[in-house]
Coordinates of C-alpha atoms in Angstrom, one line a residue:
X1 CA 260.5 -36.3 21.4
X2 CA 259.3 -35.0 18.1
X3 CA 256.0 -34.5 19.2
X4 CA 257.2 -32.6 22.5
X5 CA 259.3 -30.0 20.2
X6 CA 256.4 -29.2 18.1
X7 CA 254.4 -28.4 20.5
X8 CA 257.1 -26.2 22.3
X9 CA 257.8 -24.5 18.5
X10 CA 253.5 -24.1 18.2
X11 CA 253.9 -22.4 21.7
X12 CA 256.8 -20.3 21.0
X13 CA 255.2 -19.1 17.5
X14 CA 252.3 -18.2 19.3
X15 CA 254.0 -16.4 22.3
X16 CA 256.1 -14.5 19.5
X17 CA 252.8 -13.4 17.8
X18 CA 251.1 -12.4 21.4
X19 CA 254.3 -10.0 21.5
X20 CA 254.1 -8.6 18.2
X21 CA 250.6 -7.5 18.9
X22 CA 251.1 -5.9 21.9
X23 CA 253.9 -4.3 20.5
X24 CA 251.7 -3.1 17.5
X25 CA 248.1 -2.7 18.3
X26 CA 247.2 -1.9 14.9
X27 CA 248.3 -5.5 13.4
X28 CA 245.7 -8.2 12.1
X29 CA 246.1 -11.6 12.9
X30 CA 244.3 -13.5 10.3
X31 CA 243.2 -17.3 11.0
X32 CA 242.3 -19.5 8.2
X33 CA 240.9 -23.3 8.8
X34 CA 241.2 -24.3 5.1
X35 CA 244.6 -22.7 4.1
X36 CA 247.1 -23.3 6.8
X37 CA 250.6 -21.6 6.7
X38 CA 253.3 -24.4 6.1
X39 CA 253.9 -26.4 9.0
X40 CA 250.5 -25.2 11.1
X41 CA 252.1 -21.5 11.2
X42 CA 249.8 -18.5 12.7
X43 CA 249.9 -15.5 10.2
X44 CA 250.4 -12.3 11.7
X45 CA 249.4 -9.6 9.4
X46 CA 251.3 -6.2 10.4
X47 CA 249.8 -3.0 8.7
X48 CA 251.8 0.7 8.9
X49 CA 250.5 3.4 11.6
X50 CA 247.5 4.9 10.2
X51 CA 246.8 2.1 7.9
X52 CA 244.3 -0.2 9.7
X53 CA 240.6 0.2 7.9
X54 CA 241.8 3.1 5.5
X55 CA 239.5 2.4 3.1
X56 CA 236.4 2.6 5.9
X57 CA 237.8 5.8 6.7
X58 CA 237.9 7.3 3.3
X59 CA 234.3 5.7 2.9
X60 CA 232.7 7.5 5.7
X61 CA 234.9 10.9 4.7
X62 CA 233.0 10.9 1.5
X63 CA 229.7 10.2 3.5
X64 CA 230.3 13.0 5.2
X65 CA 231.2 15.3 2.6
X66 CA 228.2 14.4 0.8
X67 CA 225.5 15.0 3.7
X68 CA 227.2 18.3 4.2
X69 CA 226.9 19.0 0.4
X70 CA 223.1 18.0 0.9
X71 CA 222.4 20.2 3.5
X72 CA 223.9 23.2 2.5
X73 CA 221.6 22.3 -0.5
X74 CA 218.2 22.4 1.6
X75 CA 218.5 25.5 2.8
X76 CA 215.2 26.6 4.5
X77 CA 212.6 29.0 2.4
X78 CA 212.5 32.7 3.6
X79 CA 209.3 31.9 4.2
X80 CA 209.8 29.1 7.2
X81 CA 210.9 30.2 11.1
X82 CA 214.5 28.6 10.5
X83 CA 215.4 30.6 8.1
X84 CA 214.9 33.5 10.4
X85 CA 216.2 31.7 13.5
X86 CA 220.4 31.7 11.8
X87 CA 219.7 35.6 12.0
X88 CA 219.3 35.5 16.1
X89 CA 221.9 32.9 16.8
X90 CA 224.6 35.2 18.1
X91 CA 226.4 35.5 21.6
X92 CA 226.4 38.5 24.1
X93 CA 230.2 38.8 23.6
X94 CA 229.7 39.3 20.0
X95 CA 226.9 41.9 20.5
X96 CA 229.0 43.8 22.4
X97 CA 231.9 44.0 20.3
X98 CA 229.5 45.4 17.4
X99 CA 227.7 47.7 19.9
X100 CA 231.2 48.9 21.1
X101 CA 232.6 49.3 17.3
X102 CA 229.4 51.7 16.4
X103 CA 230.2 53.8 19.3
X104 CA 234.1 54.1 18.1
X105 CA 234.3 54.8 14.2
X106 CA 237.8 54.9 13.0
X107 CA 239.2 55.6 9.5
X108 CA 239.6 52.7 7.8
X109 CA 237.5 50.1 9.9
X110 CA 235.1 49.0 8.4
X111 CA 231.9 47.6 10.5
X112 CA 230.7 45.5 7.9
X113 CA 234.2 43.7 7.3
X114 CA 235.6 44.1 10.8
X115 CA 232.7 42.9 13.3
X116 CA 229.9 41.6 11.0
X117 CA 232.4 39.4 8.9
X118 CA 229.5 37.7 6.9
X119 CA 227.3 37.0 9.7
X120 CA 224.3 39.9 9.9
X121 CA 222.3 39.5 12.7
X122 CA 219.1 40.7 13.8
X123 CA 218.9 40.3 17.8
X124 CA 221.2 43.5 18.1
X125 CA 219.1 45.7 16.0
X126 CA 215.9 44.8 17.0
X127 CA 216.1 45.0 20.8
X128 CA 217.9 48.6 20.1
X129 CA 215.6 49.7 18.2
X130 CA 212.6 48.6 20.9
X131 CA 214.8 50.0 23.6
X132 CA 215.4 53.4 21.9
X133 CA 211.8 53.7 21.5
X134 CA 210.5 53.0 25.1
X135 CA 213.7 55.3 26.2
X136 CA 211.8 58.2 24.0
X137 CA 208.4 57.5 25.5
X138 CA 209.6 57.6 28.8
X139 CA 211.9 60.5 29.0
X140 CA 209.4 62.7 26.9
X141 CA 206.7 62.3 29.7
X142 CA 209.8 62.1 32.7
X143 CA 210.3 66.3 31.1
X144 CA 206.9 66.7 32.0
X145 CA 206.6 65.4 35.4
X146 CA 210.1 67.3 36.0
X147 CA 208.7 70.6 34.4
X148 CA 205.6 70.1 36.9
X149 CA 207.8 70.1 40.1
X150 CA 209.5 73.1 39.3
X151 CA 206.3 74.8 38.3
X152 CA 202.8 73.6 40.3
X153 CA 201.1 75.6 37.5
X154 CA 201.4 72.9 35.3
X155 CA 199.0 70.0 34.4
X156 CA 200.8 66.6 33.7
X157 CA 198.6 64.1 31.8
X158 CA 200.3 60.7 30.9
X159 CA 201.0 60.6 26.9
X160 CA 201.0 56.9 25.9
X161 CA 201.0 57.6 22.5
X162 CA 204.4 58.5 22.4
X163 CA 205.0 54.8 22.9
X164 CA 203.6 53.8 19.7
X165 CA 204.9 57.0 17.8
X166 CA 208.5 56.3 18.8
X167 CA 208.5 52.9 18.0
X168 CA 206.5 53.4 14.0
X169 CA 209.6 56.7 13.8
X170 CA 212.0 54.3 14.6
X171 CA 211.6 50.6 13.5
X172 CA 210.3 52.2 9.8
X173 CA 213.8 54.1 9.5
X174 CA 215.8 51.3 10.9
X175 CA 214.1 49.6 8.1
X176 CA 212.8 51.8 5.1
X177 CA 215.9 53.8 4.7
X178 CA 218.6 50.6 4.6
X179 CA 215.9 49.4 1.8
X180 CA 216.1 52.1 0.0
X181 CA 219.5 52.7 0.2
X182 CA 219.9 49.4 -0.9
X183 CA 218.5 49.3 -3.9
X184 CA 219.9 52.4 -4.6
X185 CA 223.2 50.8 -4.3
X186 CA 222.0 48.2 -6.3
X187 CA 221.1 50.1 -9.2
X188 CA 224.6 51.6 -9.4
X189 CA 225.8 48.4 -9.7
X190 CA 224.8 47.7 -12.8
X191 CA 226.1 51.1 -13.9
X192 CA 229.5 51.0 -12.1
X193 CA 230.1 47.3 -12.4
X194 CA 233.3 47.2 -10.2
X195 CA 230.5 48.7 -6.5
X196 CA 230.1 45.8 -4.9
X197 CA 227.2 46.9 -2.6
X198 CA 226.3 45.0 1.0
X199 CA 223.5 42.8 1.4
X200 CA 220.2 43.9 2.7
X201 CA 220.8 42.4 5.8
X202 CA 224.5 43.6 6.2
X203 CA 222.6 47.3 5.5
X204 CA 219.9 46.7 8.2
X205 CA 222.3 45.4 10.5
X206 CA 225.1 49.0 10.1
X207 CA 221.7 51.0 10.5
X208 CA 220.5 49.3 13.9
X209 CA 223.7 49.4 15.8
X210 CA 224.1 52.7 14.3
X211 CA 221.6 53.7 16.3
X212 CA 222.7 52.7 19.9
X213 CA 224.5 55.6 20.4
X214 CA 221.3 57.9 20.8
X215 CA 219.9 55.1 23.7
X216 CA 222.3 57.2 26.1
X217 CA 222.0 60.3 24.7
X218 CA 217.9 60.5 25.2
X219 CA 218.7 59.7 29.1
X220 CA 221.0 63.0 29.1
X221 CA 217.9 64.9 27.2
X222 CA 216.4 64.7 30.9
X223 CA 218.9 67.0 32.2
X224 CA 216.7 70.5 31.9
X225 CA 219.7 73.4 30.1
X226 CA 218.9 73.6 26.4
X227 CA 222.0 74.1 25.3
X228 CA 223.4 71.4 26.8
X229 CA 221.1 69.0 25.2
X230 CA 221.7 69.9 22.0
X231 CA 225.4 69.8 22.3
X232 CA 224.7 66.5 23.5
X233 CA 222.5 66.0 20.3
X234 CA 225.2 67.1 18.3
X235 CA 227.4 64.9 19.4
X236 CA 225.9 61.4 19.1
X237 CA 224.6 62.2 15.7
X238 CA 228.6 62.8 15.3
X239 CA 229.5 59.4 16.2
X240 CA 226.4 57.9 14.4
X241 CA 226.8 59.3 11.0
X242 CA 231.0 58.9 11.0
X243 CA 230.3 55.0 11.7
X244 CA 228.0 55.1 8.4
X245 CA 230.2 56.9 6.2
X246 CA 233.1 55.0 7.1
X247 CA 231.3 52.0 6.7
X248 CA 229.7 53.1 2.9
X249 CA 232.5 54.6 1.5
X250 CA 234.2 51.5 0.6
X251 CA 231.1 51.0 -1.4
X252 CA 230.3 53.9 -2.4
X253 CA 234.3 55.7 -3.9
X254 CA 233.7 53.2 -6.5
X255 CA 231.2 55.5 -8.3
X256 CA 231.5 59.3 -9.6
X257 CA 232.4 62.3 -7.2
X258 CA 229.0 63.9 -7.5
X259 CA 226.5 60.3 -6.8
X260 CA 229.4 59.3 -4.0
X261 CA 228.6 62.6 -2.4
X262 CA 225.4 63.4 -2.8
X263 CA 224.3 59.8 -1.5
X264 CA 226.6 59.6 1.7
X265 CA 224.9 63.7 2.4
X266 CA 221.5 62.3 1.8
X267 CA 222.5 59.6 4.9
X268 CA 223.5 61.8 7.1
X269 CA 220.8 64.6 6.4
X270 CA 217.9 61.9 7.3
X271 CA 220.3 60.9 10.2
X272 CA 220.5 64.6 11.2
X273 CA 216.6 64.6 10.4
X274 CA 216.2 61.7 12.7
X275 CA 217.7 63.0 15.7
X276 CA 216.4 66.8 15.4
X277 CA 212.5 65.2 15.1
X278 CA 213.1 63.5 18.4
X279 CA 214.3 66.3 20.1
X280 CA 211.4 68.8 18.8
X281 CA 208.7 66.1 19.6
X282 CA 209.5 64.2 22.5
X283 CA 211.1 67.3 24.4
X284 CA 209.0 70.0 22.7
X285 CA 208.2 72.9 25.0
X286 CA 205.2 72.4 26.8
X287 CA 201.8 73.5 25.0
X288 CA 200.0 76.4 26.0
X289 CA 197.0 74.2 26.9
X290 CA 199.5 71.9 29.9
X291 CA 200.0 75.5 31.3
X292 CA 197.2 76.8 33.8
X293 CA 195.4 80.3 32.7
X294 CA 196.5 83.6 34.4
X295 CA 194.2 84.3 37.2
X296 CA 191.5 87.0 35.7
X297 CA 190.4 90.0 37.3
X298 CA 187.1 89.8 38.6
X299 CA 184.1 91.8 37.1
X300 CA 181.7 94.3 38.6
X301 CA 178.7 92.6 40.5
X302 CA 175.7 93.2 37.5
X303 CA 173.4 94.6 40.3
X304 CA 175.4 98.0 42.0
X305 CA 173.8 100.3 40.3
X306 CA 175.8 102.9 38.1
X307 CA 176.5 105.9 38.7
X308 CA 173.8 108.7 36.7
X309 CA 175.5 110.2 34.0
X310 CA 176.0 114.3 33.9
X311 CA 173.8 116.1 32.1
X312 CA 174.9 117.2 28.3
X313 CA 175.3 120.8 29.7
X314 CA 177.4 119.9 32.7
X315 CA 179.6 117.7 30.8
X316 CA 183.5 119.0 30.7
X317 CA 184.3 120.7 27.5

C-alpha cells in the first residue's frame, strides 16, 4: 500500500510539472542525480517572461555592438572601388524626388537638407551630365539637317566633335566650379567661424541636378524662332540658378553683405555663362563656308575678238 501511493504521488508530481510547463514555456526543469529534492521531488525551475538566457542575450548585444563599432572603423580608403560604390547605391524613387526638387526651388527648402539629407550621390549627376552632353551634340547637328531642308543650298557635314566638346564644357563645370566654390567656402570658414559650409560631395551633387533642367530645354532649342529659344533659355537658367541660391544662402548669410553677394552673383554669372555658350556654339548660325556661293556671272570667251578702238581724233570730246 505504501509503495502503491508513492508511486501515484511520483506520478501526480510529475503530471503537475508536465502542466506547469506547458502552461509556461519559458520554465527550466532542472534534474540532478546527486542532489535529489526531499522525498525524490522533480524541481521545476519557473523564470519571469523575458528572463530565460538574459545574460546570452546581453552577451551577443554587446557582440554586436562591437562588430558594428569595428566596421564603422574600417572604412574603405578613397583610393579602393568601395569607397566609391556607397556613392551609387541610391534608388530610382529617390532620384526622382531630387531631380523633381531642382526643377521646383522654393524659399526656404533647402536641397541639401530636404532631399540629400546626408547622403550625396553620384549616379544622378553623372548620367545628367552624360545625357546633357549627347542632347547638345545631337540637337546642334539636328539644326543643321533642319536648316538644310528648308534651304537645299546648304551643305550638312556631320560634326562629331561637338560630342567630345559638350561633354569636356560640361563634366569640368559640373566639377571645377563646386571645387572651387568649395574651398572658397572653406576659407571663409575659418574667417567666419559660425559658415558651416557643405561637403564637396553635397556641392557636386546641388551642381549636377542643378543642371537637369537644361536636358529639356536643349530639345526645345530645335524649334527654329529665335526669340523663342532664348525665352526658353531664359527661363531654365531661372529655375537653375534659384535652386542654387536657395540652397547656398543658408551657408552663405553667415558672412558679410558684400562676400554673400558677390559670391552667390559670381554663381549665377558662370550659370548664365554656361547656358549663353551653349546656345552661341551648338546653335550658332551657320558659317559662311556651310552656305553654297552665289552663282557668278559668266565671263567673255578669251577668243571673240574686240572690238578696234576709235581713233584719238574720232574719240567723243
Amino acid at each position: 500500500m505504501t509503495m502503491a501511493s508513492a508511486d501515484e504521488l511520483t506520478f501526480h508530481e510529475f503530471e503537475e510539472a508536465t502542466n506547469l510547463l506547458a502552461e509556461t514555456p519559458d520554465a527550466a526543469t532542472t534534474s540532478r542525480s546527486d542532489q535529489l529534492t526531499p522525498q525524490g521531488h522533480v524541481a521545476v525551475a519557473v523564470g519571469s517572461g523575458g528572463s530565460y538566457g538574459a545574460e546570452d542575450e546581453v552577451e551577443e548585444e554587446s557582440d554586436k555592438a562591437a562588430l558594428l563599432q569595428e566596421k564603422q572603423q574600417q572604412q574603405p580608403g578613397f583610393w579602393t572601388f568601395s569607397y566609391y560604390q556607397s556613392f551609387f547605391d541610391v534608388d530610382t524613387s529617390q532620384v526622382l524626388n531630387r531631380i523633381k526638387g531642382s526643377l521646383l526651388p522654393r524659399p526656404g527648402h533647402n536641397f541639401v537638407r530636404h532631399h540629400l539629407r546626408n547622403r550625396p550621390d553620384l549616379y544622378g549627376p553623372f548620367w545628367i551630365c552624360a545625357t546633357l552632353a549627347f542632347v547638345l551634340a545631337v540637337t546642334g547637328n539636328l539644326t543643321l539637317v533642319l536648316a538644310q531642308r528648308r534651304d537645299p543650298s546648304i551643305h550638312y557635314s556631320p560634326q562629331f566633335h561637338k560630342v567630345t566638346v559638350a561633354g569636356i564644357s560640361i563634366y569640368c563645370y559640373a566639377w571645377l566650379v563646386p571645387l572651387a566654390l568649395w574651398g572658397f567656402l572653406r576659407w571663409r570658414k575659418g574667417v567666419r567661424e559660425r559658415m558651416g559650409p557643405y561637403t564637396f560631395l553635397e556641392t557636386v551633387c546641388v551642381y549636377g541636378y542643378s543642371l537637369f533642367v537644361f536636358i529639356p530645354m536643349v530639345v526645345l532649342w530645335l524649334i527654329p524662332v529665335p526669340w523663342l529659344q532664348w525665352l526658353f533659355g531664359a527661363l531654365a537658367l531661372g529655375l537653375s540658378a534659384t535652386g542654387l541660391v536657395f540652397t547656398l544662402w543658408p551657408v552663405v548669410r553667415e558672412d558679410t553683405r558684400l562676400v554673400a553677394m558677390v559670391l552667390l552673383s559670381a554663381v549665377v554669372l558662370l550659370h548664365a555663362l554656361l547656358a549663353v555658350g551653349c546656345k552661341l556654339y551648338f546653335f550658332q548660325s551657320l558659317p559662311p563656308e556651310n552656305v553654297a556661293p552665289p552663282p557668278q556671272i559668266t565671263s567673255r570667251p578669251s577668243n571673240i575678238p574686240l572690238p578696234p578702238t576709235l581713233p584719238q581724233s574720232m574719240a567723243p570730246s
